[in-house]
Amino acid sequence: MVLPSPRKWFRGWGVIRSGHGGAEVGKMAWRGWAHKSWGCGQSWAPQVGGHICVELPAALAPPRLLGRRFNFFIQPKCGFRKAPRKVEPRRSDAGSSGGAYKRSALIPPVGEAVFDPSPYPIRTLIKPFFFTVGFTGCAFGSAAIWQYESLKSRVQSYFDGVKADWLDSIRPQKKGDLRKEINKWWNNLSDGQRTVTGIITANVLVFCLWRVPALQRTMIRYFTSNPASKVLCSPMLLSSFSHFSLFHMAANMYVLWSFSSSIVSILGQEQFMAVYLSAGVISNFVSYVCKVATGRYGPSLGASGAIMTVLAAVCTRVPDGRLAIIFLPMLTFTAGSALKAIIALDTAGMILGWKFFDHAAHLGGALFGIWYVTYGHELIWKNREPLVKMWHEMRTRGPRKGGGSE
């Protein structure tokens, strides 16, 4: 809008004053020009053929906050009203009432609608508790039966191996056979490395499933553990094989591969699998307890809790062993010192609420590893004989003979 020059203002003022009405008509004309020029509805207007201006009704007249001469300064510009500012909703901490949730780079982007925290958070720990106890018992029971079957078939496997070696010696060898090269590589691995190969394969498979867009919601529901989720029990195990970040998976699998030979030589293949699977569930249960107690809900995933159990068990059994960091191999330290530093770091992270790692799960896994090699092996594994004996009787019991005359 272009305003006229001040000279035209006063020229109009003089013309109006020279007519009928005098000063009052001049003031009314000035005020009418101001309202009309500002663009707010109907203004003052002179009658056709006369010199008297017609005034609007009092209800339509603008308010006079600063007097008659300054009304045009306080009138809003009706054609240029400022649009209302959009208020962005704050993203809650996956259902918690305090603050926005800061997502770690190691977990997938999770929508708010996926999780629905219970109004009674303590009750959400009942089912996970019974699942933890039941799964741990089944894991060690299955491991005891697995060991029994392995010992029973070891003699037959030995004779089968001797027969296979004899056939290979008389059979013409094929050069460049891929299968033979794979078998050679497999036989050169230690028992621990062969055992964790299946675990690593499962983690890689789940990592590939995260890359499928159509499976994102299913992966979040079943492969991330969160006490605010509708599915509580199965993610406690499945999330131990789940990684969203390639760096996260590579680091965990490297540590597991490095300690595999030591832990399997200490516990054996069957007992190690029972400890590893139980550690994944127990560490997630500790994470559940911490999240419910603090109200800091959020998804967790990864094998770090189970791997911390393996690391803590080895460091407790061999405290004088020398360890080094992969990127700094020149810096070495004892296993006992490393375990103390890890426990102190995870304790501080759990208390201060650091969200980059699930420090409660790390701490729960480490404490379980220390407890098992100190007391758990004597309390659980060495008391498996009644179960093994019952299984042996079920296997060796012959079929009942049919009735007949003596």
Short mmCIF file of C-alpha atoms in Angstrom, two decimals:
data_model
loop_
_atom_site.label_atom_id
_atom_site.label_comp_id
_atom_site.label_asym_id
_atom_site.label_seq_id
_atom_site.Cartn_x
_atom_site.Cartn_y
_atom_site.Cartn_z
CA MET A 1 0.00 0.00 0.00
CA VAL A 2 1.42 3.38 -1.03
CA LEU A 3 0.60 6.35 1.20
CA PRO A 4 0.18 9.89 -0.21
CA SER A 5 2.75 12.53 0.57
CA PRO A 6 2.33 14.84 3.60
CA ARG A 7 1.81 17.80 1.31
CA LYS A 8 -1.36 16.21 -0.08
CA TRP A 9 -2.56 15.47 3.44
CA PHE A 10 -2.46 19.14 4.49
CA ARG A 11 -3.86 20.31 1.14
CA GLY A 12 -6.94 18.15 1.71
CA TRP A 13 -7.19 19.40 5.25
CA GLY A 14 -7.33 23.01 4.09
CA VAL A 15 -10.00 22.30 1.48
CA ILE A 16 -12.24 20.61 4.03
CA ARG A 17 -11.77 23.44 6.55
CA SER A 18 -12.86 26.06 3.98
CA GLY A 19 -16.25 24.31 3.49
CA HIS A 20 -19.25 23.93 5.75
CA GLY A 21 -18.63 22.27 9.05
CA GLY A 22 -15.34 23.91 9.92
CA ALA A 23 -12.86 22.17 12.13
CA GLU A 24 -15.18 19.28 13.08
CA VAL A 25 -15.65 18.26 9.46
CA GLY A 26 -11.87 18.43 8.97
CA LYS A 27 -11.21 16.13 11.84
CA MET A 28 -13.81 13.67 10.61
CA ALA A 29 -12.37 13.71 7.11
CA TRP A 30 -8.83 13.13 8.43
CA ARG A 31 -9.97 10.22 10.54
CA GLY A 32 -12.00 8.81 7.63
CA TRP A 33 -8.99 8.95 5.30
CA ALA A 34 -6.85 7.18 7.86
CA HIS A 35 -9.33 4.30 8.25
CA LYS A 36 -9.85 3.95 4.50
CA SER A 37 -6.15 4.05 3.68
CA TRP A 38 -5.38 1.42 6.32
CA GLY A 39 -7.71 -1.03 4.58
CA CYS A 40 -10.09 -2.02 7.39
CA GLY A 41 -13.66 -2.26 6.11
CA GLN A 42 -15.98 0.68 5.35
CA SER A 43 -14.60 4.16 6.02
CA TRP A 44 -15.85 7.71 6.28
CA ALA A 45 -17.24 8.99 2.98
CA PRO A 46 -18.77 12.33 1.91
CA GLN A 47 -22.29 12.40 0.51
CA VAL A 48 -22.74 12.99 -3.20
CA GLY A 49 -23.47 16.60 -3.83
CA GLY A 50 -22.85 17.78 -0.30
CA HIS A 51 -20.04 18.69 2.06
CA ILE A 52 -21.16 16.79 5.15
CA CYS A 53 -19.57 13.43 5.94
CA VAL A 54 -21.61 10.49 7.22
CA GLU A 55 -20.22 8.72 10.31
CA LEU A 56 -20.32 4.93 10.77
CA PRO A 57 -22.29 3.47 13.69
CA ALA A 58 -20.50 3.51 17.00
CA ALA A 59 -20.36 -0.29 17.13
CA LEU A 60 -18.28 -0.41 13.92
CA ALA A 61 -15.97 2.42 14.84
CA PRO A 62 -12.41 1.35 15.81
CA PRO A 63 -11.27 1.70 19.41
CA ARG A 64 -9.53 4.93 20.35
CA LEU A 65 -6.68 3.90 22.55
CA LEU A 66 -4.35 6.76 21.71
CA GLY A 67 -6.84 9.51 20.78
CA ARG A 68 -8.50 10.54 17.55
CA ARG A 69 -5.36 11.46 15.65
CA PHE A 70 -3.56 8.16 16.27
CA ASN A 71 -6.25 5.60 15.52
CA PHE A 72 -4.65 4.54 12.23
CA PHE A 73 -1.45 3.49 14.03
CA ILE A 74 -3.16 0.82 16.14
CA GLN A 75 -5.42 -0.74 13.49
CA PRO A 76 -4.32 -4.18 12.21
CA LYS A 77 -3.66 -4.82 8.55
CA CYS A 78 -6.62 -7.03 7.64
CA GLY A 79 -5.10 -8.23 4.39
CA PHE A 80 -1.75 -9.29 5.88
CA ARG A 81 -2.58 -11.26 9.01
CA LYS A 82 0.21 -13.51 10.28
CA ALA A 83 -0.52 -17.22 10.00
CA PRO A 84 -0.69 -19.11 13.32
CA ARG A 85 2.53 -20.82 14.25
CA LYS A 86 2.47 -24.62 14.12
CA VAL A 87 3.46 -26.28 17.36
CA GLU A 88 5.45 -29.47 16.86
CA PRO A 89 4.45 -32.21 19.32
CA ARG A 90 7.20 -33.37 21.62
CA ARG A 91 8.23 -36.94 21.18
CA SER A 92 7.93 -38.82 24.43
CA ASP A 93 10.41 -41.31 25.75
CA ALA A 94 8.52 -44.28 24.28
CA GLY A 95 5.74 -43.72 26.75
CA SER A 96 7.57 -42.21 29.69
CA SER A 97 6.44 -38.94 31.17
CA GLY A 98 9.78 -37.22 31.53
CA GLY A 99 11.60 -35.60 28.65
CA ALA A 100 12.11 -36.51 25.02
CA TYR A 101 13.63 -39.85 24.18
CA LYS A 102 17.16 -39.63 22.83
CA ARG A 103 17.60 -42.58 20.50
CA SER A 104 20.93 -44.34 20.35
CA ALA A 105 22.56 -44.79 16.96
CA LEU A 106 22.66 -48.56 17.58
CA ILE A 107 18.86 -49.05 17.65
CA PRO A 108 16.32 -48.61 14.84
CA PRO A 109 14.04 -45.56 14.60
CA VAL A 110 11.00 -46.55 16.65
CA GLY A 111 7.58 -44.92 16.34
CA GLU A 112 5.62 -43.91 19.41
CA ALA A 113 2.66 -46.14 18.52
CA VAL A 114 4.72 -49.32 18.80
CA PHE A 115 4.97 -49.20 22.60
CA ASP A 116 2.23 -48.86 25.18
CA PRO A 117 3.51 -48.75 28.77
CA SER A 118 1.26 -50.32 31.38
CA PRO A 119 -0.31 -48.10 34.08
CA TYR A 120 0.96 -50.67 36.59
CA PRO A 121 4.63 -51.11 35.60
CA ILE A 122 5.52 -53.54 38.39
CA ARG A 123 3.04 -56.07 37.03
CA THR A 124 4.87 -56.11 33.69
CA LEU A 125 7.80 -57.87 35.38
CA ILE A 126 5.80 -60.92 36.51
CA LYS A 127 5.67 -62.72 33.17
CA PRO A 128 9.31 -61.91 32.27
CA PHE A 129 10.43 -63.22 35.67
CA PHE A 130 8.73 -66.59 35.23
CA PHE A 131 9.94 -66.75 31.63
CA THR A 132 13.52 -66.13 32.78
CA VAL A 133 13.39 -68.85 35.42
CA GLY A 134 11.66 -71.35 33.15
CA PHE A 135 13.87 -70.74 30.14
CA THR A 136 17.06 -70.97 32.22
CA GLY A 137 15.94 -74.30 33.66
CA CYS A 138 15.03 -75.65 30.22
CA ALA A 139 18.34 -74.46 28.76
CA PHE A 140 20.45 -76.27 31.36
CA GLY A 141 18.22 -79.36 31.25
CA SER A 142 18.51 -79.54 27.46
CA ALA A 143 22.27 -79.05 27.69
CA ALA A 144 22.56 -81.98 30.14
CA ILE A 145 20.58 -84.27 27.81
CA TRP A 146 22.61 -83.01 24.83
CA GLN A 147 25.83 -83.90 26.64
CA TYR A 148 24.50 -87.37 27.45
CA GLU A 149 23.62 -88.01 23.80
CA SER A 150 27.01 -86.70 22.69
CA LEU A 151 28.86 -89.03 25.04
CA LYS A 152 26.73 -91.96 23.96
CA SER A 153 27.37 -91.42 20.26
CA ARG A 154 31.04 -90.50 20.61
CA VAL A 155 32.25 -94.11 20.29
CA GLN A 156 30.17 -94.68 17.17
CA SER A 157 31.38 -91.38 15.75
CA TYR A 158 34.96 -92.43 16.38
CA PHE A 159 34.55 -95.62 14.35
CA ASP A 160 32.72 -93.73 11.65
CA GLY A 161 35.61 -91.28 11.50
CA VAL A 162 38.16 -94.06 11.21
CA LYS A 163 36.15 -95.63 8.39
CA ALA A 164 35.88 -92.29 6.59
CA ASP A 165 39.63 -91.68 6.86
CA TRP A 166 40.31 -95.16 5.45
CA LEU A 167 37.98 -94.58 2.51
CA ASP A 168 39.60 -91.22 1.81
CA SER A 169 43.03 -92.86 1.76
CA ILE A 170 42.06 -95.35 -0.95
CA ARG A 171 39.80 -92.98 -2.89
CA PRO A 172 41.49 -90.83 -5.57
CA GLN A 173 41.83 -87.25 -4.37
CA LYS A 174 40.24 -84.42 -6.32
CA LYS A 175 42.19 -81.22 -6.70
CA GLY A 176 40.44 -77.90 -6.13
CA ASP A 177 37.44 -79.49 -4.47
CA LEU A 178 35.58 -76.65 -2.68
CA ARG A 179 33.88 -78.95 -0.24
CA LYS A 180 37.20 -80.49 0.79
CA GLU A 181 38.69 -77.04 1.37
CA ILE A 182 35.75 -76.07 3.56
CA ASN A 183 36.08 -79.28 5.54
CA LYS A 184 39.78 -78.63 6.00
CA TRP A 185 39.10 -75.11 7.28
CA TRP A 186 36.38 -76.39 9.60
CA ASN A 187 38.63 -79.10 11.06
CA ASN A 188 41.34 -76.53 11.79
CA LEU A 189 38.99 -74.52 14.01
CA SER A 190 38.91 -75.03 17.76
CA ASP A 191 35.88 -76.45 19.51
CA GLY A 192 34.93 -73.02 20.75
CA GLN A 193 35.18 -71.42 17.30
CA ARG A 194 33.06 -74.16 15.77
CA THR A 195 30.49 -73.65 18.52
CA VAL A 196 30.11 -69.89 18.07
CA THR A 197 30.00 -70.15 14.26
CA GLY A 198 26.31 -71.01 14.47
CA ILE A 199 25.67 -68.06 16.80
CA ILE A 200 27.44 -65.68 14.42
CA THR A 201 25.47 -67.05 11.47
CA ALA A 202 22.19 -66.46 13.30
CA ASN A 203 23.19 -62.85 14.09
CA VAL A 204 24.12 -62.17 10.47
CA LEU A 205 20.79 -63.59 9.28
CA VAL A 206 18.80 -61.38 11.67
CA PHE A 207 20.89 -58.37 10.62
CA CYS A 208 19.88 -59.01 7.00
CA LEU A 209 16.22 -59.19 8.02
CA TRP A 210 16.50 -55.67 9.45
CA ARG A 211 17.29 -54.44 5.93
CA VAL A 212 13.87 -55.58 4.59
CA PRO A 213 11.46 -52.62 4.81
CA ALA A 214 8.35 -54.82 4.92
CA LEU A 215 9.63 -56.55 8.09
CA GLN A 216 10.47 -53.42 10.09
CA ARG A 217 7.40 -53.48 12.33
CA THR A 218 7.74 -57.22 13.00
CA MET A 219 11.44 -56.84 13.79
CA ILE A 220 10.75 -54.00 16.22
CA ARG A 221 8.03 -55.98 17.97
CA TYR A 222 9.88 -59.30 18.36
CA PHE A 223 13.59 -58.48 18.06
CA THR A 224 13.82 -55.49 20.42
CA SER A 225 13.23 -55.84 24.16
CA ASN A 226 11.22 -53.18 25.97
CA PRO A 227 8.96 -53.49 29.04
CA ALA A 228 6.59 -50.99 27.38
CA SER A 229 5.98 -53.35 24.46
CA LYS A 230 2.95 -55.60 24.16
CA VAL A 231 5.24 -58.61 23.56
CA LEU A 232 7.50 -59.11 26.58
CA CYS A 233 8.91 -62.64 26.78
CA SER A 234 10.07 -63.79 23.34
CA PRO A 235 12.03 -60.56 22.61
CA MET A 236 14.16 -61.27 25.69
CA LEU A 237 15.74 -64.16 23.75
CA LEU A 238 15.38 -62.99 20.14
CA SER A 239 16.90 -59.55 20.81
CA SER A 240 20.12 -61.31 21.86
CA PHE A 241 20.61 -62.24 18.19
CA SER A 242 19.50 -58.89 16.80
CA HIS A 243 21.69 -55.98 15.62
CA PHE A 244 20.57 -52.94 13.64
CA SER A 245 24.03 -51.40 13.25
CA LEU A 246 26.78 -53.18 11.30
CA PHE A 247 29.47 -51.80 13.62
CA HIS A 248 27.55 -53.03 16.67
CA MET A 249 27.26 -56.55 15.28
CA ALA A 250 30.89 -56.68 14.07
CA ALA A 251 32.25 -55.57 17.45
CA ASN A 252 30.13 -58.07 19.41
CA MET A 253 30.92 -60.99 17.13
CA TYR A 254 34.64 -60.20 17.22
CA VAL A 255 34.67 -60.29 21.04
CA LEU A 256 32.65 -63.53 21.04
CA TRP A 257 35.04 -65.14 18.54
CA SER A 258 38.06 -64.01 20.57
CA PHE A 259 36.81 -65.54 23.84
CA SER A 260 35.13 -68.61 22.33
CA SER A 261 38.09 -70.97 22.72
CA SER A 262 38.67 -70.01 26.35
CA ILE A 263 35.05 -70.24 27.49
CA VAL A 264 34.38 -73.56 25.74
CA SER A 265 37.54 -75.07 27.20
CA ILE A 266 36.34 -74.00 30.68
CA LEU A 267 32.67 -75.00 30.44
CA GLY A 268 32.42 -77.37 27.51
CA GLN A 269 30.28 -76.99 24.41
CA GLU A 270 26.93 -77.97 25.93
CA GLN A 271 27.29 -76.01 29.17
CA PHE A 272 28.51 -72.96 27.24
CA MET A 273 25.38 -72.91 25.07
CA ALA A 274 23.17 -73.14 28.15
CA VAL A 275 25.05 -70.28 29.83
CA TYR A 276 25.05 -68.10 26.70
CA LEU A 277 21.31 -68.43 25.99
CA SER A 278 20.41 -68.00 29.67
CA ALA A 279 22.65 -64.95 29.89
CA GLY A 280 20.80 -63.27 27.03
CA VAL A 281 17.46 -63.68 28.81
CA ILE A 282 18.79 -62.79 32.28
CA SER A 283 20.54 -59.64 31.08
CA ASN A 284 17.35 -58.47 29.37
CA PHE A 285 15.36 -59.11 32.55
CA VAL A 286 17.80 -56.92 34.50
CA SER A 287 17.30 -54.28 31.83
CA TYR A 288 13.52 -54.57 32.28
CA VAL A 289 13.84 -54.06 36.03
CA CYS A 290 16.03 -50.99 35.59
CA LYS A 291 13.72 -49.41 33.00
CA VAL A 292 10.63 -49.98 35.13
CA ALA A 293 12.36 -48.64 38.25
CA THR A 294 13.62 -45.47 36.56
CA GLY A 295 10.80 -44.94 34.06
CA ARG A 296 13.32 -44.66 31.21
CA TYR A 297 11.58 -46.87 28.67
CA GLY A 298 13.16 -47.62 25.35
CA PRO A 299 14.02 -50.51 23.02
CA SER A 300 17.21 -52.56 23.42
CA LEU A 301 18.82 -55.12 21.18
CA GLY A 302 22.14 -56.86 20.70
CA ALA A 303 24.22 -59.72 22.07
CA SER A 304 26.21 -57.50 24.44
CA GLY A 305 24.56 -58.85 27.60
CA ALA A 306 25.35 -62.49 26.76
CA ILE A 307 28.85 -61.59 25.59
CA MET A 308 29.49 -59.74 28.83
CA THR A 309 28.68 -62.99 30.65
CA VAL A 310 31.29 -64.83 28.57
CA LEU A 311 33.88 -62.10 29.12
CA ALA A 312 33.24 -61.91 32.86
CA ALA A 313 33.40 -65.70 33.25
CA VAL A 314 36.77 -65.91 31.50
CA CYS A 315 38.19 -62.92 33.37
CA THR A 316 37.03 -64.36 36.70
CA ARG A 317 38.49 -67.79 36.00
CA VAL A 318 41.76 -66.42 34.52
CA PRO A 319 42.27 -63.02 36.23
CA ASP A 320 45.98 -62.84 35.35
CA GLY A 321 45.42 -63.25 31.61
CA ARG A 322 46.64 -60.43 29.41
CA LEU A 323 44.15 -58.57 27.24
CA ALA A 324 44.53 -55.80 24.68
CA ILE A 325 42.27 -53.44 22.72
CA ILE A 326 41.88 -54.25 19.05
CA PHE A 327 42.85 -50.74 17.87
CA LEU A 328 45.62 -50.36 20.48
CA PRO A 329 47.43 -53.72 20.62
CA MET A 330 50.47 -52.15 22.31
CA LEU A 331 48.43 -51.42 25.47
CA THR A 332 47.92 -54.59 27.52
CA PHE A 333 46.27 -55.10 30.89
CA THR A 334 45.16 -57.97 33.08
CA ALA A 335 41.75 -59.58 32.70
CA GLY A 336 40.86 -58.82 36.32
CA SER A 337 41.56 -55.10 35.86
CA ALA A 338 39.51 -55.02 32.66
CA LEU A 339 36.55 -56.65 34.39
CA LYS A 340 36.63 -54.12 37.24
CA ALA A 341 36.76 -51.21 34.81
CA ILE A 342 33.83 -52.58 32.77
CA ILE A 343 31.68 -53.09 35.87
CA ALA A 344 32.47 -49.57 37.13
CA LEU A 345 31.65 -48.03 33.74
CA ASP A 346 28.35 -49.86 33.37
CA THR A 347 27.35 -49.05 36.95
CA ALA A 348 27.96 -45.35 36.34
CA GLY A 349 26.07 -45.49 33.05
CA MET A 350 23.08 -47.18 34.66
CA ILE A 351 22.92 -44.66 37.53
CA LEU A 352 23.43 -41.58 35.33
CA GLY A 353 21.04 -42.79 32.65
CA TRP A 354 23.41 -42.94 29.68
CA LYS A 355 21.45 -44.10 26.65
CA PHE A 356 24.12 -45.01 24.11
CA PHE A 357 24.38 -48.57 25.55
CA ASP A 358 22.03 -50.60 27.69
CA HIS A 359 24.31 -50.49 30.72
CA ALA A 360 21.85 -52.37 32.92
CA ALA A 361 21.93 -55.36 30.55
CA HIS A 362 25.74 -55.22 30.43
CA LEU A 363 25.97 -55.14 34.19
CA GLY A 364 23.43 -57.96 34.60
CA GLY A 365 25.32 -60.15 32.14
CA ALA A 366 28.68 -59.50 33.82
CA LEU A 367 27.33 -60.27 37.30
CA PHE A 368 25.73 -63.47 36.04
CA GLY A 369 29.03 -64.60 34.50
CA ILE A 370 30.90 -63.94 37.75
CA TRP A 371 28.26 -65.75 39.80
CA TYR A 372 28.10 -68.78 37.53
CA VAL A 373 31.80 -69.63 37.42
CA THR A 374 32.04 -69.00 41.18
CA TYR A 375 28.89 -70.71 42.48
CA GLY A 376 26.51 -71.60 39.66
CA HIS A 377 28.58 -74.40 38.20
CA GLU A 378 28.50 -76.26 41.54
CA LEU A 379 24.80 -75.55 42.17
CA ILE A 380 23.40 -76.24 38.70
CA TRP A 381 25.64 -78.27 36.45
CA LYS A 382 26.98 -80.74 38.97
CA ASN A 383 23.45 -81.52 40.17
CA ARG A 384 22.23 -82.63 36.74
CA GLU A 385 22.66 -86.35 37.50
CA PRO A 386 19.00 -87.05 38.49
CA LEU A 387 17.79 -85.59 35.19
CA VAL A 388 20.37 -87.50 33.17
CA LYS A 389 19.56 -90.73 34.99
CA MET A 390 15.85 -90.29 34.29
CA TRP A 391 16.59 -89.64 30.63
CA HIS A 392 18.85 -92.71 30.47
CA GLU A 393 16.10 -94.92 31.87
CA MET A 394 13.64 -93.57 29.33
CA ARG A 395 16.06 -94.28 26.49
CA THR A 396 17.18 -97.76 27.58
CA ARG A 397 13.78 -99.04 28.71
CA GLY A 398 12.83 -101.87 26.39
CA PRO A 399 9.35 -102.52 25.06
CA ARG A 400 7.04 -104.38 27.36
CA LYS A 401 6.50 -107.99 26.53
CA GLY A 402 3.00 -109.10 25.66
CA GLY A 403 1.00 -111.23 28.09
CA GLY A 404 0.75 -115.00 27.64
CA SER A 405 0.48 -118.28 29.50
CA GLU A 406 3.44 -119.28 31.58
#
